[in-house]
Coordinates of N, CA, C and O in Angstrom, one line a residue:
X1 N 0.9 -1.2 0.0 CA 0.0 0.0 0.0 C 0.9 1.2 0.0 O 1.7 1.3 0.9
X2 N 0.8 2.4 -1.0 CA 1.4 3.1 -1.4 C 1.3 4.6 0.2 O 0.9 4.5 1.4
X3 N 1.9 5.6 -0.4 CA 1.9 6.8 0.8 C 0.5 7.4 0.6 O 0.1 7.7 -0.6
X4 N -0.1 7.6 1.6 CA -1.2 8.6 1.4 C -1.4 9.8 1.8 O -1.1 10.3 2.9
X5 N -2.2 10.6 0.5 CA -2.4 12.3 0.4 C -3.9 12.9 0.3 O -4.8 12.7 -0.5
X6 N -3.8 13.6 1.7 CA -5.4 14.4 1.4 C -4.9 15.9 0.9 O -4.1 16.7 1.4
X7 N -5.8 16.0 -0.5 CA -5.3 17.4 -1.0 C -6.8 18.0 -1.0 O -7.8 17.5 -1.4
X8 N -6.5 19.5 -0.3 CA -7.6 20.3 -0.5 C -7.4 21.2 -1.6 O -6.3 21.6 -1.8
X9 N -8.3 21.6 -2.3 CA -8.0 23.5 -3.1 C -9.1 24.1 -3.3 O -10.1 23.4 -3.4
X10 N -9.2 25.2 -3.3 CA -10.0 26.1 -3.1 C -9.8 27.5 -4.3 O -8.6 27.9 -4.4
X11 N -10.6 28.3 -5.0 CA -10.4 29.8 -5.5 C -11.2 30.4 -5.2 O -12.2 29.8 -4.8
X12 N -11.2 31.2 -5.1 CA -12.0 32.8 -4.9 C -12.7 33.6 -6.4 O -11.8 33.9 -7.2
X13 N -13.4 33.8 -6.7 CA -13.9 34.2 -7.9 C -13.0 35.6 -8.8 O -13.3 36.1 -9.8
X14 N -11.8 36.1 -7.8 CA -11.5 37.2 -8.0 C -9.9 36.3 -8.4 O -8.9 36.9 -8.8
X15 N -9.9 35.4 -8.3 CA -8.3 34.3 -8.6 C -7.4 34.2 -7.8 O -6.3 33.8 -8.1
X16 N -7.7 34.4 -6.7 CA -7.0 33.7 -5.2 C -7.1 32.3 -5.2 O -8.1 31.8 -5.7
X17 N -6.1 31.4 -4.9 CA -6.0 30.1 -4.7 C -5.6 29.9 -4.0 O -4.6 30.6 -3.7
X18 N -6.0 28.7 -3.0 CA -5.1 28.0 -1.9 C -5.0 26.5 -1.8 O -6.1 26.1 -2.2
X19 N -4.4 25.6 -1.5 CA -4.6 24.1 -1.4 C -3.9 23.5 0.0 O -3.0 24.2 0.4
X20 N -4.0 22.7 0.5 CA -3.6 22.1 2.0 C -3.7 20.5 1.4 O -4.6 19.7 1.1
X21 N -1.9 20.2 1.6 CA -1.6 18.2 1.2 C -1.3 18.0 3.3 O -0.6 18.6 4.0
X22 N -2.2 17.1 3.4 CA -2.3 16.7 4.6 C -1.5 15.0 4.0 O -1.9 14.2 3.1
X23 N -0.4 15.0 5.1 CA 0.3 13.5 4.2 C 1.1 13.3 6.1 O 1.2 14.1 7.1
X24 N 1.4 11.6 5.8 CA 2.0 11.6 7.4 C 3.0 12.0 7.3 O 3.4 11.4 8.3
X25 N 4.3 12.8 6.7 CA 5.0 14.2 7.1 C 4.7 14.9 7.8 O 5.2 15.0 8.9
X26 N 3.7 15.6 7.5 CA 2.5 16.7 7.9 C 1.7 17.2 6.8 O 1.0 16.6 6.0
X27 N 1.9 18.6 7.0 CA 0.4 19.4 6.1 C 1.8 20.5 5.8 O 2.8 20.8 6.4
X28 N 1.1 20.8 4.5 CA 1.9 21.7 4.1 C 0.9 22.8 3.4 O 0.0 22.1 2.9
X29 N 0.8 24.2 3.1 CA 0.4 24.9 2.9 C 0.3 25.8 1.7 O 1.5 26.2 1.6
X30 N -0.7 26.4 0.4 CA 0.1 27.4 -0.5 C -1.1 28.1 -0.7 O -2.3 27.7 -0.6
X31 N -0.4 29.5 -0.8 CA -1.6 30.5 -1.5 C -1.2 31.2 -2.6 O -0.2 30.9 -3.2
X32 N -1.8 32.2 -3.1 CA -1.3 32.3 -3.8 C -2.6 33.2 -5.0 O -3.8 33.3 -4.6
X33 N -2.2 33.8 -6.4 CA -3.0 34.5 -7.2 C -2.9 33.6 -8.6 O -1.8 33.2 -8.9
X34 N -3.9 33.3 -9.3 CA -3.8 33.0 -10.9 C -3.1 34.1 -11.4 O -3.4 35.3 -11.3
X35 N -1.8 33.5 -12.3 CA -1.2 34.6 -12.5 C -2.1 36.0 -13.7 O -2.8 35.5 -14.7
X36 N -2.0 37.4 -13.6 CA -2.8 38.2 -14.8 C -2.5 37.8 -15.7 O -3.5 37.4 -16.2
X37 N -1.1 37.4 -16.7 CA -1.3 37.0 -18.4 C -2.0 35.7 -18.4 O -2.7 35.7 -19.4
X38 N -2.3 34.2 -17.5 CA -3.2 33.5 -17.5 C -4.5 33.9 -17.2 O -5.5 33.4 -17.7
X39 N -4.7 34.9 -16.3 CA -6.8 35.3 -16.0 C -6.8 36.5 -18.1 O -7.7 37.1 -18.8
X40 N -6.0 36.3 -18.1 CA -6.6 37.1 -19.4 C -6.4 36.3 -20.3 O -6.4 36.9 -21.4
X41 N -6.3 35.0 -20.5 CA -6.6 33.8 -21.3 C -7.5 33.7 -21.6 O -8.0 33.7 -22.7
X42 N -8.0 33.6 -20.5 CA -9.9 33.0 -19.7 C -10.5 33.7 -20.6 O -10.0 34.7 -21.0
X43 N -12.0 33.2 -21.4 CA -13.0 33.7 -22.6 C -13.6 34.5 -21.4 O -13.4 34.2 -20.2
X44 N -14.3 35.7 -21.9 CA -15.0 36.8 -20.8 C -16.2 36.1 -20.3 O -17.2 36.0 -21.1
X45 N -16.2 35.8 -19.2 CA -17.6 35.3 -18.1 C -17.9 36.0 -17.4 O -17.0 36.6 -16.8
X46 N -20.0 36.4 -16.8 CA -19.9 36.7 -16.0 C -19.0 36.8 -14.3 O -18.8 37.7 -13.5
X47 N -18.5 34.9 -14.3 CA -17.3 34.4 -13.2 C -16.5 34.1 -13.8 O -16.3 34.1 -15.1
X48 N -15.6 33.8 -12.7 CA -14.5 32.6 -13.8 C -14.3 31.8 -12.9 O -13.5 30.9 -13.3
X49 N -14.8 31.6 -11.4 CA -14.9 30.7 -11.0 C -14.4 29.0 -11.2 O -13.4 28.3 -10.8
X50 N -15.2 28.7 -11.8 CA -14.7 27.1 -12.8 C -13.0 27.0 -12.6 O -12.1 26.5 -11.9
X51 N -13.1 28.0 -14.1 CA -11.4 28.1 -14.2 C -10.3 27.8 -13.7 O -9.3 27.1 -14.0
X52 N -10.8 29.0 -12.3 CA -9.8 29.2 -11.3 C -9.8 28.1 -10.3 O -8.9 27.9 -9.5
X53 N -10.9 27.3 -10.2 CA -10.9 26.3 -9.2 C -10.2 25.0 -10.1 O -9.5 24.0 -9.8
X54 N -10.6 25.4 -11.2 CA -9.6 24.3 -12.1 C -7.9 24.4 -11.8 O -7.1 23.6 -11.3
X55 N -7.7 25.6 -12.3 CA -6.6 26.1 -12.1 C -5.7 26.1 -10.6 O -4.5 26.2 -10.5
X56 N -7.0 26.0 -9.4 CA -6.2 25.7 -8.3 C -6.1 24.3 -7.8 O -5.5 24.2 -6.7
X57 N -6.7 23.2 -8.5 CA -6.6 22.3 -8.2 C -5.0 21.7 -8.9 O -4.1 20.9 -8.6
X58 N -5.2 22.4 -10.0 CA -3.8 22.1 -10.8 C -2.2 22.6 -10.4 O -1.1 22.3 -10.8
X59 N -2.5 23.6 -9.3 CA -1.6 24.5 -9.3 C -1.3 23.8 -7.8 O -0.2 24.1 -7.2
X60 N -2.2 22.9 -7.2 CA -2.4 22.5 -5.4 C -1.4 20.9 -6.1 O -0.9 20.2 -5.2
X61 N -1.1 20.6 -7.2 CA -0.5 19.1 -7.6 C 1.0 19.5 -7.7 O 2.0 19.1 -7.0
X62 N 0.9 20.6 -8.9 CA 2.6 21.1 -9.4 C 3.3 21.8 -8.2 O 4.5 21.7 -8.0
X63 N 2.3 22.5 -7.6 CA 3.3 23.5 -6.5 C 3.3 23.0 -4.7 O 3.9 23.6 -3.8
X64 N 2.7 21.9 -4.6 CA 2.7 21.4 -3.3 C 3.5 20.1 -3.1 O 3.3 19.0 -3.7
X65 N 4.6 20.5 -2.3 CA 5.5 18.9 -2.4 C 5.6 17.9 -3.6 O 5.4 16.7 -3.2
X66 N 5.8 18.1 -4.8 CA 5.5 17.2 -6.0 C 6.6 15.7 -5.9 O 6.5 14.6 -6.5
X67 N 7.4 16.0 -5.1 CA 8.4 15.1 -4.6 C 7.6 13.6 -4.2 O 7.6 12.5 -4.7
X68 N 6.7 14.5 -2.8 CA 6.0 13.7 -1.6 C 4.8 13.3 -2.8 O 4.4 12.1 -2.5
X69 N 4.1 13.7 -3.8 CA 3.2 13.5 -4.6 C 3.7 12.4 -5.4 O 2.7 11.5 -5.5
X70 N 4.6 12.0 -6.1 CA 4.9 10.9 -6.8 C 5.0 9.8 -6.1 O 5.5 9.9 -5.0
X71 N 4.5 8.4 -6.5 CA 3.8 7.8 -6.2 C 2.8 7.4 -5.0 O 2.6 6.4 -4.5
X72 N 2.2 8.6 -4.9 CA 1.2 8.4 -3.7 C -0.1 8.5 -4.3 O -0.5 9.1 -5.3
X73 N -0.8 7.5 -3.4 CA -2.3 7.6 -3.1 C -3.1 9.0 -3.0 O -3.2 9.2 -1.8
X74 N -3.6 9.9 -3.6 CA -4.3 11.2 -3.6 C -6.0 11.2 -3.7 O -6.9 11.0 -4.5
X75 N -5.9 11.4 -2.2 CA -7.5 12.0 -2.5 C -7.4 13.2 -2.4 O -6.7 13.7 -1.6
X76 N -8.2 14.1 -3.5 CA -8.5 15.7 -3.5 C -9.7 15.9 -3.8 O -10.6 15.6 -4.6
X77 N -9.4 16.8 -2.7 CA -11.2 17.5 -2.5 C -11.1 18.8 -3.1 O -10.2 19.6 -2.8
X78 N -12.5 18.9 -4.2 CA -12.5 20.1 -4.6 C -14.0 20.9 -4.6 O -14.8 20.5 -5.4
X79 N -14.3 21.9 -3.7 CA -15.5 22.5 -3.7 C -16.3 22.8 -4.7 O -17.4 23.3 -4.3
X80 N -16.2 22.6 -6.0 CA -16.6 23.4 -6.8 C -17.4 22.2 -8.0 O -16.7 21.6 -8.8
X81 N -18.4 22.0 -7.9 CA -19.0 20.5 -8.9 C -19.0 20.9 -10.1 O -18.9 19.9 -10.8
X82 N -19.1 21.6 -10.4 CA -18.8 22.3 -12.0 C -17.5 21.7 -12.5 O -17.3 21.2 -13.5
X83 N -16.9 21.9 -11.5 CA -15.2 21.7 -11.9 C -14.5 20.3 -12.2 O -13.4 20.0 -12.5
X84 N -15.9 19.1 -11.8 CA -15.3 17.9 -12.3 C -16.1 17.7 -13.3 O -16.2 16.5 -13.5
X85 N -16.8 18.4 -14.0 CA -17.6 18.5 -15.5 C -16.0 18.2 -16.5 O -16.1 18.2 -17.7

C-alpha cells in the first residue's frame, strides 16, 4: 500500500488560490494568485470561478510537495461541482 495524500484547493472568484496536502510528514500549505497574463486567457464570463478552481486544483499538484506526490495515493477535494464536469 502506497503513501497517502489528502489534497484540499480552493479559489476565490477574483483568482485567489489556496490548497492544503495533509500526508503523514505533515500538512503543508500554498496561496497564492492565478497569474494576470493566465486570468486574461480566460474567454469573458460573467465568473471565472470554474477556471480558477480548475486552475487551483492544478496549481495544489505542481506546486505542493510534488516530490512527496509521486507515487502516492491522492484523494482531493475540490469544492466546486462544475469543476469535475
Amino acid at each position: 500500500m502506497g503513501k497517502k495524500v489528502i489534497l484540499y484547493s480552493d479559489a476565490e472568484s477574483n483568482g485567489k488560490v489556496a490548497a492544503v496536502a495533509v500526508m503523514g510528514q505533515g500538512t503543508i500549505f500554498m496561496h497564492g494568485r492565478v497569474p494576470a497574463h493566465v486570468r486574461r486567457m480566460l474567454l469573458p464570463r460573467k465568473t471565472q470561478i470554474v477556471p480558477f478552481e480548475l486552475l487551483a486544483a492544478l496549481m495544489a499538484v505542481l506546486c505542493l510537495c510534488p516530490a512527496q506526490l509521486m507515487d502516492a495515493d491522492i484523494v482531493h477535494f475540490i469544492d466546486c461541482r462544475p469543476a469535475f464536469s
